[in-house]
XYZ file of C-alpha atoms in Angstrom:
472
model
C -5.661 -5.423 1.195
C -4.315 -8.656 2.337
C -3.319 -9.594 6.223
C -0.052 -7.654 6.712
C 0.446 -9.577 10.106
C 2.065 -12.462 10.056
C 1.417 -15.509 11.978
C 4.094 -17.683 13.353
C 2.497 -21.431 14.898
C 4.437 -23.993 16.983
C 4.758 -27.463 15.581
C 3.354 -30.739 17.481
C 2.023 -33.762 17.703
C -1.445 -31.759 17.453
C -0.086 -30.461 13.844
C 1.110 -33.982 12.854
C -2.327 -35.683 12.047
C -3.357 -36.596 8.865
C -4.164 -32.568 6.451
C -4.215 -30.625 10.022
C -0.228 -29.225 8.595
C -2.099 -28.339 4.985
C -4.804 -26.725 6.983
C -2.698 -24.272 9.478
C -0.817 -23.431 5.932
C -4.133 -22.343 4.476
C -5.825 -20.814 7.707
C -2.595 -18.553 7.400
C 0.175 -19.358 9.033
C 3.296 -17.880 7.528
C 6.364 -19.007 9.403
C 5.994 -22.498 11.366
C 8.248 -23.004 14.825
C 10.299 -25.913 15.866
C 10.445 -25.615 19.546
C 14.340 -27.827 20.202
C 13.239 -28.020 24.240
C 10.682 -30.475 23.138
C 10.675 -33.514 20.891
C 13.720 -35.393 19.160
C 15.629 -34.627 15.883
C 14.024 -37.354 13.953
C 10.049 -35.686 14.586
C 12.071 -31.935 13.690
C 13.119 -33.287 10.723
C 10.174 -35.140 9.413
C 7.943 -31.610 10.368
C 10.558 -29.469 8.545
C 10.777 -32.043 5.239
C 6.554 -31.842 5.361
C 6.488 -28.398 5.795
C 8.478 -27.314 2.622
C 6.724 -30.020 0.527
C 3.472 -28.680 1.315
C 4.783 -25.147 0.730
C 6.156 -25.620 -2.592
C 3.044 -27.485 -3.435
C 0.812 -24.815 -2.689
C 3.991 -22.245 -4.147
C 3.679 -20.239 -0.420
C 7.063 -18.960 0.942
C 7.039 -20.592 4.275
C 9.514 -20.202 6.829
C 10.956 -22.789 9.069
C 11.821 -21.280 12.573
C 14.522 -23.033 14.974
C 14.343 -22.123 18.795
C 16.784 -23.225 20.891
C 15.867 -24.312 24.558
C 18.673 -22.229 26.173
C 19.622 -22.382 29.628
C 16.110 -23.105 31.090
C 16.534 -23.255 34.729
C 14.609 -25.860 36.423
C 14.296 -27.424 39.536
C 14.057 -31.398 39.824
C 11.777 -33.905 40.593
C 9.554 -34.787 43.562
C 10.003 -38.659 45.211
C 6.433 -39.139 45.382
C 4.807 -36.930 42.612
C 3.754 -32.864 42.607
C 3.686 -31.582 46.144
C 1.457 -28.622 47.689
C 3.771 -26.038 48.925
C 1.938 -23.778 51.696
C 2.317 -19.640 52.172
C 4.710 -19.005 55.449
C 5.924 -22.928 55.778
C 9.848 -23.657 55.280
C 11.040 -24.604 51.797
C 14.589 -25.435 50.526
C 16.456 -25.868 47.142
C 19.788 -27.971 47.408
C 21.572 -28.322 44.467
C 23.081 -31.152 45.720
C 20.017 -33.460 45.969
C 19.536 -36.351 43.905
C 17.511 -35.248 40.628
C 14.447 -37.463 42.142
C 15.074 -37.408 46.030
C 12.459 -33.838 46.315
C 9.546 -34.139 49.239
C 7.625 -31.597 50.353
C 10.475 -29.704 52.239
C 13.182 -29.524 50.132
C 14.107 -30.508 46.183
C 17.286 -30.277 43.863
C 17.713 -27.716 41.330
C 19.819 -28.594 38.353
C 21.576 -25.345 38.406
C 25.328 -25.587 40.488
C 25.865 -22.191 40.486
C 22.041 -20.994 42.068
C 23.618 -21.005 45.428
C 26.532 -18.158 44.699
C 23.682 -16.285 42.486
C 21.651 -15.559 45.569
C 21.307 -13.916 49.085
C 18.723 -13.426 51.617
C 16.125 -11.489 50.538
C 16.164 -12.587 47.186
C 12.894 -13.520 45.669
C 12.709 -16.882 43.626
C 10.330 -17.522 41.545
C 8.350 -21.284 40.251
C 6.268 -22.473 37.660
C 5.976 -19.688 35.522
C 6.020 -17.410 38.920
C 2.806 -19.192 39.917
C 5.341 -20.227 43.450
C 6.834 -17.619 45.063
C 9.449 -18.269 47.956
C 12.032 -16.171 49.688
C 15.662 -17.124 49.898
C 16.135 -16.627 53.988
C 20.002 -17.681 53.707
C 22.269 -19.784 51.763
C 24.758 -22.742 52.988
C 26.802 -24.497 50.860
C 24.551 -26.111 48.129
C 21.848 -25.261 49.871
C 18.729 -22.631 49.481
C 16.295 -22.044 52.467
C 13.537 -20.194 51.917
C 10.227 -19.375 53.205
C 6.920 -19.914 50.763
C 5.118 -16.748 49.713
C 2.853 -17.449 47.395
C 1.793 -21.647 47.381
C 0.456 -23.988 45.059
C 1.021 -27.293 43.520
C 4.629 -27.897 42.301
C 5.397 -30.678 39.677
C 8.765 -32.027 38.491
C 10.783 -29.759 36.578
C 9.531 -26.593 36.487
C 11.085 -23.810 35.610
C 13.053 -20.670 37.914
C 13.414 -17.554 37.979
C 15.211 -14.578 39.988
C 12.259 -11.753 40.006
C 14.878 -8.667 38.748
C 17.392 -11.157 36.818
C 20.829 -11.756 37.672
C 21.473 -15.273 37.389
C 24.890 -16.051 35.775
C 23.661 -19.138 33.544
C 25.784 -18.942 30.546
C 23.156 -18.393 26.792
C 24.467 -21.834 25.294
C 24.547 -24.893 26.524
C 25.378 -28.103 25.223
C 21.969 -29.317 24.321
C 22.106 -25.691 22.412
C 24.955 -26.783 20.583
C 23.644 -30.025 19.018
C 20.434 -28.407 18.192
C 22.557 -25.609 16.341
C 23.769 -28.620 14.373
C 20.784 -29.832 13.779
C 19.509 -26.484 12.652
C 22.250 -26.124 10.449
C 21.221 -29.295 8.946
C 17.575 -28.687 8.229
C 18.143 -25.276 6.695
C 16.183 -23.458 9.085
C 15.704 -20.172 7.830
C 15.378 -18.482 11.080
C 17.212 -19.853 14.642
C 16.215 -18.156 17.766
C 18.376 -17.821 20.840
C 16.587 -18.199 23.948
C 17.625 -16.029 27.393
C 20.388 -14.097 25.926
C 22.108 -12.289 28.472
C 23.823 -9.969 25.983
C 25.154 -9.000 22.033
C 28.055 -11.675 23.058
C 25.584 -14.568 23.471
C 24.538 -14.262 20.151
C 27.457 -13.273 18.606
C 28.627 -17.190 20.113
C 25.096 -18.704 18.619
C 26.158 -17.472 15.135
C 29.418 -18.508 15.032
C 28.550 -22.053 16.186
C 25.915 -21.282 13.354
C 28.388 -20.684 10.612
C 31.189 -22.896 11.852
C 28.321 -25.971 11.335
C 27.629 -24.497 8.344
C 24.066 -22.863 8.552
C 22.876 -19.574 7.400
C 19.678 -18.509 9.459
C 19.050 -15.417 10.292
C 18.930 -15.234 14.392
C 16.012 -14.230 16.394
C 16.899 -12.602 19.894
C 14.554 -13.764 22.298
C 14.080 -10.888 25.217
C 13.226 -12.845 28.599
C 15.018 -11.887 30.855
C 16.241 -8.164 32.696
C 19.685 -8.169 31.624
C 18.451 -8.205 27.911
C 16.032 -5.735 28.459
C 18.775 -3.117 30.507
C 21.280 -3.538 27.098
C 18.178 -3.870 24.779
C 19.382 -1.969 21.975
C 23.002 -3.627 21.757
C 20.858 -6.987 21.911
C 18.556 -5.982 19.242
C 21.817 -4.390 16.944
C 23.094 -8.558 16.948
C 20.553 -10.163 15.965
C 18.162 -10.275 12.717
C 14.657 -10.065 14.311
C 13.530 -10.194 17.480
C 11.088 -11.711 19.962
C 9.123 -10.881 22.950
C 9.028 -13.872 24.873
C 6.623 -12.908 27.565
C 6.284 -16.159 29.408
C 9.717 -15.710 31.467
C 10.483 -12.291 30.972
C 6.841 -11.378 32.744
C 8.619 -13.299 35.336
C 11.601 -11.695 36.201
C 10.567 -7.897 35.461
C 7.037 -8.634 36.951
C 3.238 -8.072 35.517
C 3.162 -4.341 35.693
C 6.196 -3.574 33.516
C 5.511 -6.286 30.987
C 2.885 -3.740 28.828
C 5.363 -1.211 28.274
C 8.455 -3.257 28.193
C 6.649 -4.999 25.348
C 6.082 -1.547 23.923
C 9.349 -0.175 24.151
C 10.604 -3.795 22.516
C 8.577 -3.309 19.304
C 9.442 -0.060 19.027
C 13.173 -0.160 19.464
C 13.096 -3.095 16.907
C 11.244 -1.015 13.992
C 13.636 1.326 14.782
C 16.178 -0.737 13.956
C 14.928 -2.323 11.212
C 14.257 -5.561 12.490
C 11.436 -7.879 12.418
C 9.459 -8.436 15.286
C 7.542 -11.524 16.656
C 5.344 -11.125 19.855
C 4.888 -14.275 21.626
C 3.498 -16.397 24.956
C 0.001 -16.779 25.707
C -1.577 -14.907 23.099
C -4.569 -17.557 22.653
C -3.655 -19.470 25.698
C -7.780 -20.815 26.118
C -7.254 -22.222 23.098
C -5.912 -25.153 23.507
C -8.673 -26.438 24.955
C -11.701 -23.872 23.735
C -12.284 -23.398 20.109
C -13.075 -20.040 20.887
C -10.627 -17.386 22.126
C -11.748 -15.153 24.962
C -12.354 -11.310 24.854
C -8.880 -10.524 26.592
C -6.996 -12.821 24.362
C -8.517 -10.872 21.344
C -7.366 -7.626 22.571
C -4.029 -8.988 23.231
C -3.643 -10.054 19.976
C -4.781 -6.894 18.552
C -3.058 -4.487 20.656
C 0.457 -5.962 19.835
C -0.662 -5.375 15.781
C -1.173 -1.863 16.599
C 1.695 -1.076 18.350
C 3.362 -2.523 15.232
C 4.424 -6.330 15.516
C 4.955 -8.163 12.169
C 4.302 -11.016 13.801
C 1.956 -12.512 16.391
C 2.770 -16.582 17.566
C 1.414 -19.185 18.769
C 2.709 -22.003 21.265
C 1.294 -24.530 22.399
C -2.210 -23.444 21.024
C -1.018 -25.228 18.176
C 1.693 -27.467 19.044
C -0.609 -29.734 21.049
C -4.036 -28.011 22.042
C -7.062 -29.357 20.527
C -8.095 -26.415 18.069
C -5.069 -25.811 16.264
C -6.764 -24.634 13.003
C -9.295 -22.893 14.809
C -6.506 -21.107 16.558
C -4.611 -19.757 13.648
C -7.927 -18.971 12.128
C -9.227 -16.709 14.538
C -5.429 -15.114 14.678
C -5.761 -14.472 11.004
C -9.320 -13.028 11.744
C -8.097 -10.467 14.667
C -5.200 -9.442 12.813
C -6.796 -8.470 9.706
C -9.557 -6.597 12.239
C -7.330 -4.899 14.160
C -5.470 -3.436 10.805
C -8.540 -1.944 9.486
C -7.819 0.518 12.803
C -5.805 3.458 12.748
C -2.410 2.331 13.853
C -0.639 4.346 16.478
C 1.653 7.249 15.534
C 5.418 5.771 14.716
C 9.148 7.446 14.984
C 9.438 9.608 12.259
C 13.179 9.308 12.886
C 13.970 7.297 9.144
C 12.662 10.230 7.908
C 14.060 12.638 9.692
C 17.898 11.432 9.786
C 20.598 11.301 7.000
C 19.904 8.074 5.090
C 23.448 6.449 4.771
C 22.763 4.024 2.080
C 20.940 4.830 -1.488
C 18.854 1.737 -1.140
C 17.357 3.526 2.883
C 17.099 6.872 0.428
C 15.031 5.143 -2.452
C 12.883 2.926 0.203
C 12.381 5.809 2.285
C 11.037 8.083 -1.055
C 9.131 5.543 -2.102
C 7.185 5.327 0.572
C 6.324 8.975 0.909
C 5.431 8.539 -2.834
C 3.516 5.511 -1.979
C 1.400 7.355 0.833
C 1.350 10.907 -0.666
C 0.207 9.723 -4.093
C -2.250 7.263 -3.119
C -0.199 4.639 -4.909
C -2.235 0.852 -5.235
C 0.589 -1.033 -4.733
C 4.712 -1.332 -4.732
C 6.643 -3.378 -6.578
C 10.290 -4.312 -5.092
C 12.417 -6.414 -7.384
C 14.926 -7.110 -4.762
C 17.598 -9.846 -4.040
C 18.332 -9.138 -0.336
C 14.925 -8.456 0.641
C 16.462 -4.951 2.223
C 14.854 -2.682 0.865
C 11.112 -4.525 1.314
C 12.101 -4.616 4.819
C 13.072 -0.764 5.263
C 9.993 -0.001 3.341
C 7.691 -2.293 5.946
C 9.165 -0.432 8.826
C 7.075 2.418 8.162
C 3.514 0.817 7.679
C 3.014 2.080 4.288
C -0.718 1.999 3.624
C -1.150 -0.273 0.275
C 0.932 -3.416 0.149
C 4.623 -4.069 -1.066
C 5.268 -7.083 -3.608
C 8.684 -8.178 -2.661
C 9.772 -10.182 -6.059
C 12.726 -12.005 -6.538
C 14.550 -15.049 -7.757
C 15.936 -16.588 -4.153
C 13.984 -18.473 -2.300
C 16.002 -18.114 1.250
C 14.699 -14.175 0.698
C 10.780 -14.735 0.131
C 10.846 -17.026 3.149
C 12.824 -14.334 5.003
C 10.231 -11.687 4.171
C 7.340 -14.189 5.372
C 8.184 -12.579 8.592
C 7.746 -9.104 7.562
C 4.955 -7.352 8.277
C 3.019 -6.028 5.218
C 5.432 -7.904 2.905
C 4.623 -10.176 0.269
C 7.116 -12.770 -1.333
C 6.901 -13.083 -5.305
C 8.650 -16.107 -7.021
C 10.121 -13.796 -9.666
C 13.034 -14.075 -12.321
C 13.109 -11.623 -15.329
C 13.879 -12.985 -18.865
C 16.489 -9.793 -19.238
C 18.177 -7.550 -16.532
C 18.366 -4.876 -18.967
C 15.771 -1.888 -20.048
C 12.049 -2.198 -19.407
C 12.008 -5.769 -19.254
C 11.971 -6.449 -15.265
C 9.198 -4.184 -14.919
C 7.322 -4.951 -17.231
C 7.482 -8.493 -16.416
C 6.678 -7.944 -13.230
C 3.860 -6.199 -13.440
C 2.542 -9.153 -15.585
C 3.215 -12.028 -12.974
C 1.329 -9.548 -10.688
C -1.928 -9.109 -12.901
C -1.713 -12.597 -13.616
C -1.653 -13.212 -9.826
C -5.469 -10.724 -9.302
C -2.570 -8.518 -7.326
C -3.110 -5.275 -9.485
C -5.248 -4.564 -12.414
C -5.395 -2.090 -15.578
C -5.488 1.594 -14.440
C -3.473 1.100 -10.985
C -0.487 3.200 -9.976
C 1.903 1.313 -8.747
C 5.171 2.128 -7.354
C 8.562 -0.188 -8.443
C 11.885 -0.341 -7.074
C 14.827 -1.599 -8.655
C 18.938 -1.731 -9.002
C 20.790 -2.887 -11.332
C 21.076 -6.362 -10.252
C 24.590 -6.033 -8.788
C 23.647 -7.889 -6.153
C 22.060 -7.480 -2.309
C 21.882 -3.450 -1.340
C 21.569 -1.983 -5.232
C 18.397 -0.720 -4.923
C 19.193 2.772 -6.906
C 15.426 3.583 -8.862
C 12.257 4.384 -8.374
C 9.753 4.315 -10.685
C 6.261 5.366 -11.049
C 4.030 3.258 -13.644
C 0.657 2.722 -14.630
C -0.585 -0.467 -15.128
């Protein structure tokens, strides 16, 4: 069976070289990312344009992600360069410092409000939480606070409050242009970064609509807040991702596993998609090889039931970015051969609401029970391939359909794979079989399969109303 994970890379000037974008689209990669905190909307536009020429050359859905910096707290920048801050020594943050006026004993932090978010005690955290100080008390603009954990500290780097509670609003104005721009390029998937709650994405997809874009949003969970109101989070956005990198930060090493757990979980649960993300092949930006822990990363989050794994700046600028998505590819389609872990039985268990949840949950009991080869969707929304994915069916699902915003949507969904697809006739036998003929034709199934098909009555998104079982 084909790799059911899918495999979302980060766009850079490492991807921009002459056949390296053709290459990550043939090592695998399913969904590319435009990261908006870096690079101008001139080099997001040219990536985007080469992306979907190369996809419709090689006739791959491939999605185009958007991901907005969001309120990225940083400190500024240091007089004379990085300075080496030292455990127990005196360190201050003044938010009313010139942006380049930082030394070795204090530096400005372009964040106003950081002095009314804090009080003694509170731990602050640099760098990625690679600095730790101690906020020791607060006066006026400024921070003082004693070093607990030293190192090197460049300009801008990034802060945290270990536990969350900062009051930075989701959206900036930054965020705002780049939903303009996203709105502009068609991106078919526009991820909110640090949302506090259901409200800050509820305000990313109006500014969404009112610019006239129709991405589907991806919740980004980094920080505490999101993760204490995860499941009203989860219920506002389209798909969701675990961005590990900060929210590691603020809830700290030791809860990340489970927290990451619980995330993928809750998601499947609520039939979204689910991207894991941050670090996942980290050597590899400079190795061509990933190391053993990396490897079990990436496998681990495939078991517990990702559809999709990512990578950063692996590809975005390291030096291996083929070799990257390769190996990805490679440990995905290992780790699937394994016996995934037990999921929620609760679609099955609960009163469906809809008929197209009754048919996609039948089918794949069918699917499973029967030993079925394959199933056939003919879908417009892409619904009812993405209720059916939720529950790892064991033999692949052929989403087919005439829209191209849905086969790039269900690029993201695990187990899930987008058919260009338009029947001559809605009517009678014709759609299926016609669709079983673009799938022979494709090597997909073959005389004497079973193979399960779903269908409506093409009344549009959420008419899924049939199964049927056919031999082909």
């Amino acid at each position: 069976m084909p790799r059911r994970t899918k495999i979302v890379a980060t766009l850079g000037p490492a991807t921009d070289g002459p056949d390296v974008l053709a290459a990550l689209l043939d090592a695998g990669v399913d969904v590319v990312r435009l990261n908006f905190s870096h690079g101008d909307p001139g080099s997001h536009r040219e990536r985007a344009a080469r992306v979907r020429a190369l996809a419709a050359e090689k006739r791959r859905p491939v999605a185009v992600l958007g991901d907005l910096q969001g309120p990225k707290i940083r400190i500024e920048s240091f007089a004379g360069g990085a300075v080496d801050l030292v455990e127990g020594r005196a360190f201050a943050l003044d938010a009313a410092l010139p942006a380049d006026a930082g030394n070795d004993e204090v530096v400005g932090v372009a964040y106003p409000d950081l002095p009314r978010d804090v009080a003694p005690g509170a731990e602050l955290l640099l760098d990625d939480g690679a600095i730790e100080l101690v906020v020791e008390r607060v006066t006026g603009t400024r921070i003082d606070c004693r070093v607990r954990t030293g190192g090197r500290l460049g300009d801008r780097k990034g802060l945290n409050l270990r536990g969350g509670g900062l009051s930075a609003g989701g959206l900036g104005d930054k965020d705002a242009a780049d939903i303009r721009l996203a709105a502009e390029l068609e991106v078919d998937f526009l991820a909110v970064s640090f949302p506090r709650s259901a409200t800050d994405l509820e305000e990313a997809r109006g500014l969404l609509h009112a610019a006239g874009g129709r991405a589907r949003l991806v919740a980004k969970i980094e920080r505490a807040e999101a993760v204490a109101d995860l499941e009203a989070v989860i219920g506002a956005a389209d798909a969701v991702m675990v961005a590990r990198g900060d929210l590691g930060v603020e809830i700290g090493d030791a809860e990340l596993p489970a927290v990451q757990k619980r995330i993928i979980s809750q998601a499947r649960e609520m039939n979204r998609p689910v991207i894991t993300a941050t670090q996942m092949m980290e050597s590899m930006v400079d190795s061509p090889r990933p190391t053993r822990a990396e490897v079990l990363d990436v496998a681990n989050a495939v078991l517990d039931g990702t559809d999709a794994v990512m990578l950063s700046a692996e590809s975005a600028v390291g030096a291996y970015p083929v070799q990257a998505v390769a190996a990805m590819a490679r440990i995905c389609a290992g780790a699937e051969r394994e016996q995934a872990a037990p999921r929620s039985a609760a679609h099955v268990e609960t009163h469906f609401r809809r008929t197209d949840e009754a048919i996609a949950m039948a089918t794949v009991y069918t699917a499973t029970h029967m030993h079925a080869d394959a199933i056939v969707a003919l879908t417009d929304s892409g619904t009812t391939a993405l209720l059916m994915s939720r529950q790892d069916v064991p033999v692949p699902i052929y989403a087919l359909t005439a829209y191209p915003e849905t086969r790039r949507f269900l690029a993201l969904c695990r187990g899930v794979y987008p058919v260009d697809f338009e029947p001559s006739a809605i009517e009678g036998p014709t759609p299926i079989r016609e669709a079983i003929a673009r799938l022979r034709e494709m090597g997909a199934v073959r005389e004497g399969q079973r193979v399960l098909v779903t269908k409506g009555d093409f009344t549009g998104p959420g008419g899924t109303n049939a199964m049927k079982i056919v031999t082909v």
